[in-house]
XYZ file of C-alpha atoms in Angstrom:
252
model
C -11.627 24.151 10.736
C -9.803 21.466 12.729
C -12.198 22.068 15.616
C -15.126 21.527 13.255
C -13.581 18.251 12.022
C -12.974 17.081 15.588
C -16.576 17.742 16.534
C -17.815 16.018 13.385
C -15.659 12.948 14.028
C -16.898 12.833 17.602
C -20.441 12.875 16.273
C -19.660 10.151 13.714
C -18.002 7.891 16.292
C -21.088 8.067 18.503
C -23.611 7.232 15.801
C -24.944 3.716 15.600
C -25.277 3.957 11.823
C -21.488 3.966 11.468
C -21.182 0.628 13.253
C -24.130 -0.754 11.319
C -22.326 0.226 8.098
C -19.193 -1.700 9.047
C -21.253 -4.636 10.243
C -23.249 -4.866 7.037
C -20.574 -4.095 4.458
C -17.479 -5.263 6.316
C -18.624 -8.545 7.784
C -21.121 -8.900 4.959
C -18.331 -8.744 2.410
C -16.250 -11.215 4.415
C -19.088 -13.705 4.838
C -20.329 -13.394 1.256
C -17.145 -15.203 0.280
C -18.306 -18.040 2.506
C -21.627 -18.120 0.644
C -19.740 -18.444 -2.643
C -17.681 -21.252 -1.140
C -20.841 -23.107 -0.131
C -22.254 -22.680 -3.638
C -19.010 -24.016 -5.050
C -19.397 -27.135 -2.920
C -22.861 -27.621 -4.402
C -21.569 -28.174 -7.945
C -21.450 -24.516 -8.857
C -18.517 -23.407 -11.042
C -15.174 -23.568 -9.277
C -14.032 -20.169 -8.088
C -10.477 -18.955 -7.684
C -9.371 -16.129 -5.418
C -8.496 -13.797 -8.293
C -11.844 -14.460 -9.987
C -13.643 -13.617 -6.767
C -11.747 -10.328 -6.553
C -12.690 -9.562 -10.164
C -16.313 -10.034 -9.164
C -15.896 -7.669 -6.219
C -14.359 -5.049 -8.514
C -17.400 -5.212 -10.801
C -19.740 -4.837 -7.829
C -17.755 -1.866 -6.525
C -17.780 -0.065 -9.874
C -21.551 -0.481 -10.269
C -22.792 0.010 -6.701
C -20.048 2.032 -5.036
C -21.819 5.321 -5.752
C -24.672 4.395 -3.429
C -22.391 3.022 -0.706
C -20.428 6.284 -0.814
C -23.627 8.209 -0.181
C -24.147 6.224 3.010
C -20.765 7.459 4.224
C -21.788 11.057 3.556
C -25.061 10.513 5.378
C -23.295 9.267 8.493
C -22.120 12.863 8.847
C -25.386 14.529 7.813
C -28.086 12.198 9.170
C -30.498 13.319 11.910
C -29.598 16.953 11.277
C -33.186 18.063 11.877
C -33.120 16.393 15.302
C -29.636 17.232 16.554
C -29.530 20.790 15.146
C -25.710 20.635 15.140
C -25.454 22.718 11.978
C -27.943 25.360 13.107
C -26.335 25.652 16.537
C -22.842 25.938 15.055
C -23.946 28.844 12.853
C -25.831 30.445 15.740
C -22.657 30.431 17.852
C -20.805 32.267 15.091
C -18.783 29.485 13.500
C -17.657 30.529 10.023
C -19.816 28.883 7.343
C -16.872 28.206 5.068
C -15.093 26.362 7.886
C -18.240 24.346 8.556
C -18.603 23.406 4.885
C -14.936 22.430 4.527
C -14.761 20.696 7.901
C -17.724 18.475 7.149
C -16.462 17.739 3.651
C -13.024 16.630 4.832
C -14.662 14.555 7.574
C -16.639 12.730 4.892
C -13.502 12.137 2.800
C -11.556 10.763 5.767
C -14.531 8.621 6.766
C -14.636 7.261 3.221
C -10.915 6.409 3.312
C -11.311 4.601 6.634
C -14.424 2.748 5.463
C -12.789 1.634 2.206
C -9.663 0.489 4.055
C -11.569 -1.550 6.648
C -14.057 -3.106 4.228
C -11.312 -3.911 1.702
C -9.257 -5.739 4.311
C -12.254 -7.860 5.298
C -13.222 -8.601 1.675
C -9.653 -9.571 0.788
C -9.311 -11.646 3.947
C -12.495 -13.550 3.088
C -11.385 -14.130 -0.495
C -7.957 -15.390 0.566
C -9.285 -17.520 3.431
C -12.104 -19.287 1.623
C -10.605 -19.540 -1.862
C -6.879 -18.957 -1.695
C -5.011 -18.446 -4.924
C -5.076 -14.671 -4.612
C -1.869 -13.614 -6.343
C 0.079 -10.389 -6.132
C -1.387 -9.435 -9.509
C -4.873 -9.999 -8.092
C -4.203 -7.690 -5.148
C -2.615 -5.139 -7.475
C -5.631 -5.114 -9.806
C -8.021 -4.808 -6.865
C -6.244 -1.838 -5.334
C -5.710 -0.185 -8.727
C -9.481 -0.265 -9.203
C -10.125 0.946 -5.656
C -7.642 3.792 -6.102
C -9.217 4.828 -9.396
C -12.709 4.678 -7.933
C -11.663 6.772 -4.933
C -11.047 9.646 -7.347
C -14.529 9.233 -8.831
C -16.117 8.798 -5.408
C -14.540 12.039 -4.208
C -16.525 13.795 -6.941
C -19.652 11.938 -5.814
C -18.997 13.007 -2.222
C -18.749 16.608 -3.436
C -22.189 16.251 -5.000
C -23.713 14.523 -1.969
C -22.204 17.092 0.386
C -23.461 20.028 -1.675
C -26.999 18.639 -1.737
C -26.997 17.996 2.006
C -25.669 21.459 2.825
C -27.899 23.532 0.542
C -31.205 21.702 1.009
C -33.177 21.839 4.246
C -34.691 18.428 3.482
C -32.279 15.529 3.854
C -34.866 13.283 2.234
C -34.943 15.479 -0.865
C -31.133 15.470 -1.055
C -31.142 11.669 -0.853
C -33.790 11.295 -3.552
C -31.966 13.631 -5.952
C -28.642 11.844 -5.473
C -30.044 8.329 -5.854
C -32.204 9.207 -8.846
C -29.233 10.828 -10.561
C -26.939 7.816 -10.256
C -29.759 5.381 -10.959
C -31.398 7.089 -13.925
C -29.224 9.882 -15.411
C -27.479 7.654 -17.953
C -30.755 6.095 -19.114
C -32.476 9.474 -19.390
C -29.623 10.881 -21.466
C -29.848 7.836 -23.734
C -33.558 8.495 -24.275
C -32.889 12.153 -25.024
C -30.217 11.170 -27.533
C -32.676 8.832 -29.248
C -35.031 11.787 -29.631
C -32.218 14.154 -30.654
C -29.644 11.925 -32.383
C -27.781 14.802 -34.029
C -27.507 16.995 -30.950
C -23.810 17.361 -30.104
C -24.433 18.667 -26.582
C -26.569 15.667 -25.625
C -24.010 13.280 -27.121
C -21.231 14.970 -25.151
C -23.171 14.859 -21.880
C -24.066 11.207 -22.381
C -20.483 10.209 -23.187
C -18.958 12.048 -20.239
C -21.615 11.501 -17.581
C -19.563 10.364 -14.599
C -21.162 6.959 -13.998
C -21.246 6.170 -17.736
C -17.595 6.957 -18.386
C -16.618 5.013 -15.275
C -18.488 1.891 -16.396
C -17.202 2.171 -19.959
C -13.581 2.758 -18.942
C -13.270 0.277 -16.072
C -10.926 -2.558 -17.038
C -10.702 -4.521 -13.799
C -7.338 -2.860 -13.271
C -8.163 0.827 -13.042
C -9.166 2.764 -16.145
C -6.372 1.839 -18.537
C -5.516 4.488 -21.140
C -8.738 6.400 -20.392
C -7.739 7.183 -16.817
C -7.087 10.864 -17.568
C -10.535 11.318 -19.121
C -12.188 9.767 -16.071
C -10.143 11.867 -13.675
C -10.872 15.031 -15.684
C -14.614 14.298 -15.550
C -14.315 13.698 -11.802
C -12.466 17.001 -11.397
C -15.207 18.882 -13.271
C -17.966 17.276 -11.182
C -16.000 17.969 -8.010
C -15.390 21.642 -8.767
C -18.895 22.372 -10.081
C -20.718 20.901 -7.083
C -18.177 22.223 -4.591
C -18.532 25.784 -5.879
C -22.336 25.554 -6.043
C -22.520 24.017 -2.596
C -20.277 26.442 -0.734
C -21.699 29.488 -2.544
C -25.328 28.655 -1.773
C -24.602 27.479 1.768
C -22.988 30.797 2.657
C -26.236 32.596 1.869
C -29.057 30.185 2.672
C -31.195 30.218 5.777
C -30.495 27.156 7.929
C -33.615 25.742 9.588
């Protein structure tokens, strides 16, 4: 499996999309603080470093699901052109090792991406606004740490879709539509079936919904165990589905 991870990391390091990601989200996050500073100079409300970090936390909680998918796609993109997966299977590489190797590559890529982007965001906040206290840093990293647990579940879902579907476009559409519309669709179903306990349960514990409802700006507070349990269920369900189907499907 280590050989699979090495080959995947080699592939990731030689893809332009990885560097574009860091350019857009790393430097973008750093320079967005400059934009806020310019707005402040133009009679906008005065910002403080901790308030800026609070704003970043809110952005991360809402949009992080889609940024995470980009990390997964750095590993899976251009599969139809490079044929890395098909060739690996053709040469007799164990499918379970391939599935696990790619998954762990995505997780490590996510950790690296979060670390790099966070440093640049924090550096921009401290440089342009100052006043970032220890409590501000603590709250920021508590939220990042909590979200990493939830994002691991999202990576499990994204990875499963990419590995069991021959169309990367279809996998992308399913993932994006789920995180964009699932909560709203469940709300509509509950309006139609207000007394249905199953629908109420699914709506309450849908992963993006419980994350938004439980986020406090400093992790998940007393609801952290519920969020982590939901993440564990999502992780296990999609991981089992993904690896089971991938072992049997025809790779084109």
